[in-house]
Coordinates of C-alpha atoms and ligand atoms in Angstrom, one line a residue:
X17 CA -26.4 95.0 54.6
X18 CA -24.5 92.7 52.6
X19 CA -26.6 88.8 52.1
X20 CA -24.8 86.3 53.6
X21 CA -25.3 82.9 52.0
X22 CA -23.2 79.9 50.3
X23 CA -22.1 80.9 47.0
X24 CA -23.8 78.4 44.8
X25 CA -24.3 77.9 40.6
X26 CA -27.8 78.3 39.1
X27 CA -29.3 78.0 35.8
X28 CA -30.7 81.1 34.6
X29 CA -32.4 82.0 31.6
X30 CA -30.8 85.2 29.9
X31 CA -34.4 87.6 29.3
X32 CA -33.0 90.3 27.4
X33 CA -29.6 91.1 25.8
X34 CA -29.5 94.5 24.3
X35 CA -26.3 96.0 22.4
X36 CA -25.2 99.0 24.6
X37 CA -22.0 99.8 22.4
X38 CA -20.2 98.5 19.8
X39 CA -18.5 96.1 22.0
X40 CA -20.6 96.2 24.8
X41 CA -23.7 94.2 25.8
X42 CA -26.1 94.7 28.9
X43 CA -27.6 90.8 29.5
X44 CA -30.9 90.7 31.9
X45 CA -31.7 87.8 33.9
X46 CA -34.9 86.1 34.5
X47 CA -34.7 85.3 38.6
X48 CA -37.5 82.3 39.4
X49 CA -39.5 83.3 42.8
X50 CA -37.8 80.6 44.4
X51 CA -34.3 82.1 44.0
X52 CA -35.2 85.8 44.7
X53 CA -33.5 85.3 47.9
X54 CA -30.3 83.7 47.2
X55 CA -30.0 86.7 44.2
X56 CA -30.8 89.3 46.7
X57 CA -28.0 91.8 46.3
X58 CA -26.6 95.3 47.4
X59 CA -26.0 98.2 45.1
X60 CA -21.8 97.8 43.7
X61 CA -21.8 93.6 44.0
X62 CA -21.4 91.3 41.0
X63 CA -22.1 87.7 40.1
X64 CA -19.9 85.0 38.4
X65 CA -20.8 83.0 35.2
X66 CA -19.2 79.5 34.4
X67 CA -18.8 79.1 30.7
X68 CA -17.8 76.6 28.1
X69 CA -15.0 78.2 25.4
X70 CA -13.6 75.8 23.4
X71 CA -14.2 72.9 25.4
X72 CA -12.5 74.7 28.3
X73 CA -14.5 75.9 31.5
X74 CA -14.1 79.6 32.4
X75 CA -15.5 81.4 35.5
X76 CA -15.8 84.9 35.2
X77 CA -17.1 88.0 37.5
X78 CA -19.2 90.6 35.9
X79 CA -20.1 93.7 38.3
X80 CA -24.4 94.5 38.7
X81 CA -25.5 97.4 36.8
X82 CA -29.1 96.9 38.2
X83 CA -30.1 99.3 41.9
X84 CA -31.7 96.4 44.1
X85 CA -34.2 98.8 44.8
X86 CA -35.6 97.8 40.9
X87 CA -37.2 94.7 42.4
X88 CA -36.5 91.2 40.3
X89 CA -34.2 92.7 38.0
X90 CA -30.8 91.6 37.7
X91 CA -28.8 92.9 35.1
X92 CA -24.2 93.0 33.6
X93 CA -22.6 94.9 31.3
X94 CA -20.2 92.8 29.6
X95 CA -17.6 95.0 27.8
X96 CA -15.5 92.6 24.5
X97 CA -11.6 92.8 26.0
X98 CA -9.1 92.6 23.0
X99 CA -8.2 88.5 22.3
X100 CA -10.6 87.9 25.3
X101 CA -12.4 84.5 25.5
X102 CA -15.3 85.1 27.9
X103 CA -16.7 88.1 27.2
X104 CA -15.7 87.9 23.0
X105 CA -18.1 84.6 23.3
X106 CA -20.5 86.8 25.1
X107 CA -21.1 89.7 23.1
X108 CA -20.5 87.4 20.3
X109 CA -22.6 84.9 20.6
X110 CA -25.3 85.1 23.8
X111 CA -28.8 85.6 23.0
X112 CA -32.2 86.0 24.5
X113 CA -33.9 82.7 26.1
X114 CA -30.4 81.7 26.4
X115 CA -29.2 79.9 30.3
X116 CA -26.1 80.3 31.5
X117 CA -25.0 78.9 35.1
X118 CA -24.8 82.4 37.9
X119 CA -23.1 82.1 41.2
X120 CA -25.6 84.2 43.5
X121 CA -24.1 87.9 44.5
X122 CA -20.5 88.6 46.1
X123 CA -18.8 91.4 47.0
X124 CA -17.9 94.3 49.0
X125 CA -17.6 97.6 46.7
X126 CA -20.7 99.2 48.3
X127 CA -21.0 101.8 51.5
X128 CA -24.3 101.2 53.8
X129 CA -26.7 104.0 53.2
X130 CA -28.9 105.8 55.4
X131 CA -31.9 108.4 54.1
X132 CA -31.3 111.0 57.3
X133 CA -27.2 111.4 55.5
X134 CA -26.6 114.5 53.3
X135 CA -23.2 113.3 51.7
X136 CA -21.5 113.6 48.7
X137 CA -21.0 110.6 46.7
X138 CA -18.0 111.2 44.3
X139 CA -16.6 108.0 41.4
X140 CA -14.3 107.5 39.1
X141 CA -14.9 105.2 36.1
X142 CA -13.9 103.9 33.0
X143 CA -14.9 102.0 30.2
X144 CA -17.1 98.7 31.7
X145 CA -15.9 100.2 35.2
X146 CA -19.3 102.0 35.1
X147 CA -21.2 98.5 35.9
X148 CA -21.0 99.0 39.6
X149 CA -21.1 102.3 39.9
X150 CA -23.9 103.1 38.1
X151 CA -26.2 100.6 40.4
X152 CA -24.3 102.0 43.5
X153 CA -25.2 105.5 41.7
X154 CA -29.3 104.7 41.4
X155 CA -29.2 103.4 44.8
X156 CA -27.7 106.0 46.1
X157 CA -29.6 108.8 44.8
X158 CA -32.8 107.6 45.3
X159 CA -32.0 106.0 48.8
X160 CA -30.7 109.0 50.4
X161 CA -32.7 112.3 49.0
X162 CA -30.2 114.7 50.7
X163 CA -27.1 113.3 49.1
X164 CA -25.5 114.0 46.0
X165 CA -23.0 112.3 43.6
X166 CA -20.5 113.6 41.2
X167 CA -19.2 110.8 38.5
X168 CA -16.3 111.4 36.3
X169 CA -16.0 108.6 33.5
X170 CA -13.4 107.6 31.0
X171 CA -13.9 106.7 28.1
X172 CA -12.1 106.5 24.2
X173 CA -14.5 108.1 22.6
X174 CA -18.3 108.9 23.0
X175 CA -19.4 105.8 20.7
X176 CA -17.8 103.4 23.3
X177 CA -19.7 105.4 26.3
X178 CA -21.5 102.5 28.3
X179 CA -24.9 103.9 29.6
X180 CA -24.6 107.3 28.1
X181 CA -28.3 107.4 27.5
X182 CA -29.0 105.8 31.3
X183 CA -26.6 108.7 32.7
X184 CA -28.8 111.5 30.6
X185 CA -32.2 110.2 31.8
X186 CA -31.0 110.0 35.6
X187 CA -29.5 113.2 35.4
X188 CA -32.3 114.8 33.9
X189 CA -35.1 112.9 37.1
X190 CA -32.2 114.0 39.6
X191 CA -31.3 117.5 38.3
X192 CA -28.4 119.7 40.7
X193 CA -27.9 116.1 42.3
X194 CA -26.2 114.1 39.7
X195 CA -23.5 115.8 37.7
X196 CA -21.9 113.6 35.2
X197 CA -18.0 114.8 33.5
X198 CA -16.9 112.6 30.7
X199 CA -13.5 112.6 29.9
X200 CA -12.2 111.3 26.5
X201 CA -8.7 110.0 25.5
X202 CA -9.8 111.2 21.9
X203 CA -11.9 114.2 22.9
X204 CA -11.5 117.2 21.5
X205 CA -13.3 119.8 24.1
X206 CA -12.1 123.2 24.2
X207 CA -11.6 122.4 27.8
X208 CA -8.3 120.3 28.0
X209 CA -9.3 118.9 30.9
X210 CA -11.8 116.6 29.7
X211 CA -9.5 115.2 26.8
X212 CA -7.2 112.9 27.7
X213 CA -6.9 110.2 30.2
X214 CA -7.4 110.7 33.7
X215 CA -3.7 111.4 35.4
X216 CA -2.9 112.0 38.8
X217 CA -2.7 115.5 38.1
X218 CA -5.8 115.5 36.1
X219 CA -7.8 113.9 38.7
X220 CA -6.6 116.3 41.4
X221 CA -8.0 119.3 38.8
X222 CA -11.0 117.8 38.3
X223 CA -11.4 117.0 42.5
X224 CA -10.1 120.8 42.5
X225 CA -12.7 122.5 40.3
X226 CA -15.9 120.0 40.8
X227 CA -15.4 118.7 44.7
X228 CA -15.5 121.2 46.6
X229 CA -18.0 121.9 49.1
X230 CA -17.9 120.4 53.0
X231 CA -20.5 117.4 52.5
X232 CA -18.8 114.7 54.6
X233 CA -17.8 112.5 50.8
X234 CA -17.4 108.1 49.7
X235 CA -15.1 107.6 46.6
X236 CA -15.8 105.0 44.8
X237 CA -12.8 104.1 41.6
X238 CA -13.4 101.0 39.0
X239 CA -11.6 101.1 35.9
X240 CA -8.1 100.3 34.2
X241 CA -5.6 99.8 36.8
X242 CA -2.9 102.7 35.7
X243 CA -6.2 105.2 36.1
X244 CA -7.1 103.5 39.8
X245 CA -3.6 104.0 40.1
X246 CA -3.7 107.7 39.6
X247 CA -6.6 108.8 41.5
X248 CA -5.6 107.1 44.1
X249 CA -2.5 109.3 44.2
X250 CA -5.1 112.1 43.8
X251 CA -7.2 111.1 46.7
X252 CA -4.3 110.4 48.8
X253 CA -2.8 114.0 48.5
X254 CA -6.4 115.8 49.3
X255 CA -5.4 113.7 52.7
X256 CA -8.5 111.0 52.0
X257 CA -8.9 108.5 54.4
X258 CA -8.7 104.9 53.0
X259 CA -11.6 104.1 54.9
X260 CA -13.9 106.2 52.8
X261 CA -12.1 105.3 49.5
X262 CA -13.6 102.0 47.9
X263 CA -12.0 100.4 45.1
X264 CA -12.9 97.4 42.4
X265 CA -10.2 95.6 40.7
X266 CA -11.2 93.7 37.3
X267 CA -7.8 92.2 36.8
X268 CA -4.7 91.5 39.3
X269 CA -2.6 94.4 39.4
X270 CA 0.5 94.3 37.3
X271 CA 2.1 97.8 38.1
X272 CA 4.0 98.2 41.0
X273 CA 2.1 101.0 42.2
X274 CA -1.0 99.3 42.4
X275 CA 0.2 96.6 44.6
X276 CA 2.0 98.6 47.1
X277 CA -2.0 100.1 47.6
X278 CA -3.1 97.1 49.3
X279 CA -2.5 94.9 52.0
X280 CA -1.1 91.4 51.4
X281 CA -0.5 89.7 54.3
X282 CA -3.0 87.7 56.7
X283 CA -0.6 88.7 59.9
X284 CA 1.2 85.3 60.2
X285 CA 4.9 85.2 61.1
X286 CA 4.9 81.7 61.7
X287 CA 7.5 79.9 60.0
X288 CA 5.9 76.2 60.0
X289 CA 7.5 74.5 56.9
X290 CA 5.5 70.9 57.2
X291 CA 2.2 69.4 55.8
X292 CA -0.6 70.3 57.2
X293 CA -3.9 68.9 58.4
X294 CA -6.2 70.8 56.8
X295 CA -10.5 70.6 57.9
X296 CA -12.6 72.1 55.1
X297 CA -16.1 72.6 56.4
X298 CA -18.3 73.1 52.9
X299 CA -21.8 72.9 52.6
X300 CA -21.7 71.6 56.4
X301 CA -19.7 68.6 55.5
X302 CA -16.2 68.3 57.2
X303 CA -13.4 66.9 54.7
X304 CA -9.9 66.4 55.8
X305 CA -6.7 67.3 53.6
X306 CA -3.1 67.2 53.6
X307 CA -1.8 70.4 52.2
X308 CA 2.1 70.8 52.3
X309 CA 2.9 74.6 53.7
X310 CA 5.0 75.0 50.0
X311 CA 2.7 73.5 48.3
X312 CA -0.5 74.7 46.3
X313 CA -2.8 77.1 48.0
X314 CA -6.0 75.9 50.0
X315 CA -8.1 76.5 47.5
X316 CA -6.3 74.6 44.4
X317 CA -5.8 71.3 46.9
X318 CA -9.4 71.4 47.7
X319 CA -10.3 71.1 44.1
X320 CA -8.1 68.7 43.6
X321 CA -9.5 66.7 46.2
X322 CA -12.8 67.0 44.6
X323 CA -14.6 69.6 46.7
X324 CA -16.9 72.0 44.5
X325 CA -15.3 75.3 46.5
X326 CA -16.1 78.6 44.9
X327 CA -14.1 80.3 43.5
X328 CA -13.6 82.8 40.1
X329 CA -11.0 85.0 39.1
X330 CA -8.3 82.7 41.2
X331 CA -6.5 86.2 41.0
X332 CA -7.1 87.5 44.6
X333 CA -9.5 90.3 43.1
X334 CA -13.0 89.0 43.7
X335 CA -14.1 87.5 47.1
X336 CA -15.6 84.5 45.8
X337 CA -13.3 82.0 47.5
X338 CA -13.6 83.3 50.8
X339 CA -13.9 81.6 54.0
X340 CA -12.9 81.9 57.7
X341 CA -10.1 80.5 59.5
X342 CA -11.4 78.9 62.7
X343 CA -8.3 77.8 63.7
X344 CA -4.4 77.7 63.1
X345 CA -2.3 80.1 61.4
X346 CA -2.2 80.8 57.6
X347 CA -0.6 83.4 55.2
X348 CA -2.2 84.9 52.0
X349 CA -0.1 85.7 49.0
X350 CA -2.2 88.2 47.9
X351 CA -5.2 90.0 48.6
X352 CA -7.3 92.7 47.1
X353 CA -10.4 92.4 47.6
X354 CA -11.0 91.7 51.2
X355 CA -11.3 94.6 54.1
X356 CA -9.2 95.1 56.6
X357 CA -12.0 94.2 59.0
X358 CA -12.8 91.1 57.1
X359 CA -9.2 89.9 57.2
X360 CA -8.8 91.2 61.4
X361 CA -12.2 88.7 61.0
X362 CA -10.3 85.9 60.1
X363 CA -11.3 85.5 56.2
X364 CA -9.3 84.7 53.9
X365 CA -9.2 84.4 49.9
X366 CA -8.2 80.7 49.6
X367 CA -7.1 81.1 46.3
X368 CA -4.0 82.7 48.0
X369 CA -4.0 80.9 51.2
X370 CA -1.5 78.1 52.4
X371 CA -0.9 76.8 56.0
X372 CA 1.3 78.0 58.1
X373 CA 0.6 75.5 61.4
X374 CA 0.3 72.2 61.3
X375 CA -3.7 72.1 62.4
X376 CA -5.9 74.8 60.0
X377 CA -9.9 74.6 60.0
X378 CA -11.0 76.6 57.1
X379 CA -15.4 77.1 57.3
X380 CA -16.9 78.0 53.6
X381 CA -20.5 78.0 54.9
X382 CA -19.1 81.8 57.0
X383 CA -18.6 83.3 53.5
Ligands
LIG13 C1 -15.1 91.6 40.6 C2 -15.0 91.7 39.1 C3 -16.0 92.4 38.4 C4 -16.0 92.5 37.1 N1 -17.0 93.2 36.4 C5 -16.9 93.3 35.1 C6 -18.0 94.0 34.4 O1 -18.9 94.5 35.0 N2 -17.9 94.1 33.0 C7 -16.9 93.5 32.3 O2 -16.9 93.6 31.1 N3 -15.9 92.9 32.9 C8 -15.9 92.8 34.3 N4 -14.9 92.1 34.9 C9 -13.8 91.5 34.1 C10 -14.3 90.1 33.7 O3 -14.4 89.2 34.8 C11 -13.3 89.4 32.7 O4 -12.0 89.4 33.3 C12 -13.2 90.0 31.4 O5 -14.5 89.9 30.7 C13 -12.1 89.4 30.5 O6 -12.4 88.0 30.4 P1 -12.0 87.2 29.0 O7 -12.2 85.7 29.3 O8 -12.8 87.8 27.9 O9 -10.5 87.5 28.8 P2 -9.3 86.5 29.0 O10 -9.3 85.5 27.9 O11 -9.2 86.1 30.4 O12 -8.1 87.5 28.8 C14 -7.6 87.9 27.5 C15 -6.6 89.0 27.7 O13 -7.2 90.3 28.1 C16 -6.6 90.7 29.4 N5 -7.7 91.2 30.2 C17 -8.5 90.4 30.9 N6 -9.5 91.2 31.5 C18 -9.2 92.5 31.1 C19 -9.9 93.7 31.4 N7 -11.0 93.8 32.2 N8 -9.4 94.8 30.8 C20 -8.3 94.7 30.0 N9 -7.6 93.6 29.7 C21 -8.1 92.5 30.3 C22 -5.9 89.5 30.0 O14 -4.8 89.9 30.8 C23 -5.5 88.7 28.7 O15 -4.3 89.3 28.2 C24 -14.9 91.9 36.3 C25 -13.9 91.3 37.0 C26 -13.9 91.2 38.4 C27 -12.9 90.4 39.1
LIG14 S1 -11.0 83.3 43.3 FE1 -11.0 85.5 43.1 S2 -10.0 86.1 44.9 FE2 -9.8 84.0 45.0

């Protein structure tokens, strides 16, 4: 079950920081008693920092490599991106006894599990795409003793390998259940199929050869886009049904292919032009705006008005400016992080969303 609570900012204090890679850190949090509830989460969620770079505030999601089933731990991987300004200040610079300010738990890359199931659990990572999966990976394996999971992972080269150690130890306490393929762009295996990066046609050899019994199976894919991209493609051709496919974006989609993947729209034909009334309920409050149909989305007006909305990657990737639309229509420019059930729900990603009747309620506090 996913925790349903307002998203909110807390200080916590940074308990360990240990250097996983070259340009990779894994930073553990110390969670008070009093906040173990509001940083309850489920296996494949993340949590957003807000940081101070250059005088400039930055929010930034980074997935949770901890299984909820290790009680009061709470643990990222952060991996350095070329130029970037978050996590270059975080592998950089953070440090033990440190605090940084962490929105409690979002997110809906996870599958509810169930000990009587004997499935097979089957992901495709790369690089600091492994942060979900391996928590979804420890809780699935332990959670359900039937079920197994296959994990390929993409990587450069075995020096940049996040949790290579991690994946030894777990395969070694869950023998035949865990099997573990790396692939590496600079590999040099006597088996071409675990050089290289993982194409379409790759990943439909590697489905081919390791996937192959009957066990009723959950994908789970978090990496670069281009290899989401291609074992999607894979997936799709085996005849996979979306429903069972999960996917985590860390960046909006540039490539064409990835957006054609996902589903956009909130349903609204409506072709209201006008201002809107818009109710924001936040925190229980009611606030009334004016937000022009052409004019910024819900979320950008709200800030401007001064409301302390969540909100993160402003990218339509994470979930963290969701709410529910209690009334009127609206459209969303983008969306790819929400389910189809969630959107049929009513929430949207009000990063993307703008009016499209002249009376909208929007409610925060059904995030
Ligand atoms: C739901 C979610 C979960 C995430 N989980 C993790 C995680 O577990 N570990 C982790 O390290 N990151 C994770 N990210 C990515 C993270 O939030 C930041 O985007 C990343 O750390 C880069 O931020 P930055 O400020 O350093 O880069 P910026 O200064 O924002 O960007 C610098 C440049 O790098 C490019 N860029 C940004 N992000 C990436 C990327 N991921 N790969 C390649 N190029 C990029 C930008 O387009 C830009 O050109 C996650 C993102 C989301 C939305
Ligand atoms: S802030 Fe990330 S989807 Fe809106």
């Amino acid at each position: 079950m996913i925790p349903t609570r307002m998203a909110r900012f807390h200080s916590l204090e940074v308990a360990t920081v240990h250097q996983e890679t070259p340009d990779a850190i894994v930073v553990g949090f110390r969670i008070p008693a009093a906040l173990h509830a509001e940083f309850a989460f489920t296996h494949g969620q993340y949590v957003t920092l807000k940081l101070t770079v250059n005088g400039e505030e930055l929010r930034r999601s980074y997935s949770i490599c901890s299984s909820p089933l290790d009680k009061d731990e709470l643990r990222i991987a952060v991996k350095r991106v070329d130029k970037g300004r978050a996590s270059s200040q975080l592998v950089e610079k953070l440090k033990q006894g440190m605090t940084l300010e962490v929105m409690t738990p979002m997110g809906n890359f996870t599958t509810a599990l169930d000990a009587t199931q004997e499935r097979h659990f089957v992901a495709f990572a790369a690089g600091s795409g492994i942060t979900p999966i391996l928590s979804i990976l420890k809780t699935v394996l332990r959670t359900e003793p039937k079920s197994r999971f296959t994990l390929f992972y993409g990587n450069t080269d075995t020096d940049r390998i996040i949790f290579r150690e991690k994946l030894e130890e777990l395969k070694v306490q869950h023998g035949q259940r865990l099997s573990v393929h790396h692939i590496l762009t600079r590999g040099k295996d006597e088996d071409a199929l675990f050089n290289g990066r993982i194409t379409t046609d790759k990943a439909k050899q590697l489905l081919g050869r390791f996937v192959t019994d009957a066990l009723h199976k959950e994908f789970f894919i978090c990496g670069p886009e281009q290899m989401m991209v291609n074992v999607s493609e894979a997936l799709e051709a085996m005849g996979v049904d979306k429903k069972h496919l999960h996917i985590e974006l860390f960046t909006s989609p540039v490539t064409a292919e990835a957006k054609k993947e996902v589903d956009h729209s909130h349903g609204s034909t409506a072709k209201f032009t006008g201002t809107a009334s818009v109710k924001i309920i936040l925190d229980g409050r009611e606030h009334e705006l004016q937000i022009p149909a052409k004019g910024d989305a819900v979320l950008d007006a709200a800030i401007d008005s001064g409301l302390d909305v969540p909100y993160a990657c402003k990218g339509a990737v994470c979930c963290t400016c969701k709410a529910r639309v209690l009334e009127g229509k609206v459209e969303m420019a983008m969306n790819y992080a929400l389910t189809d059930e969630e959107v049929a729900d009513g929430y949207v990603l009000t990063c993307q969303t703008h009016p499209r009747s002249a009376r909208v309620v929007i409610d925060y506090d059904q995030h």
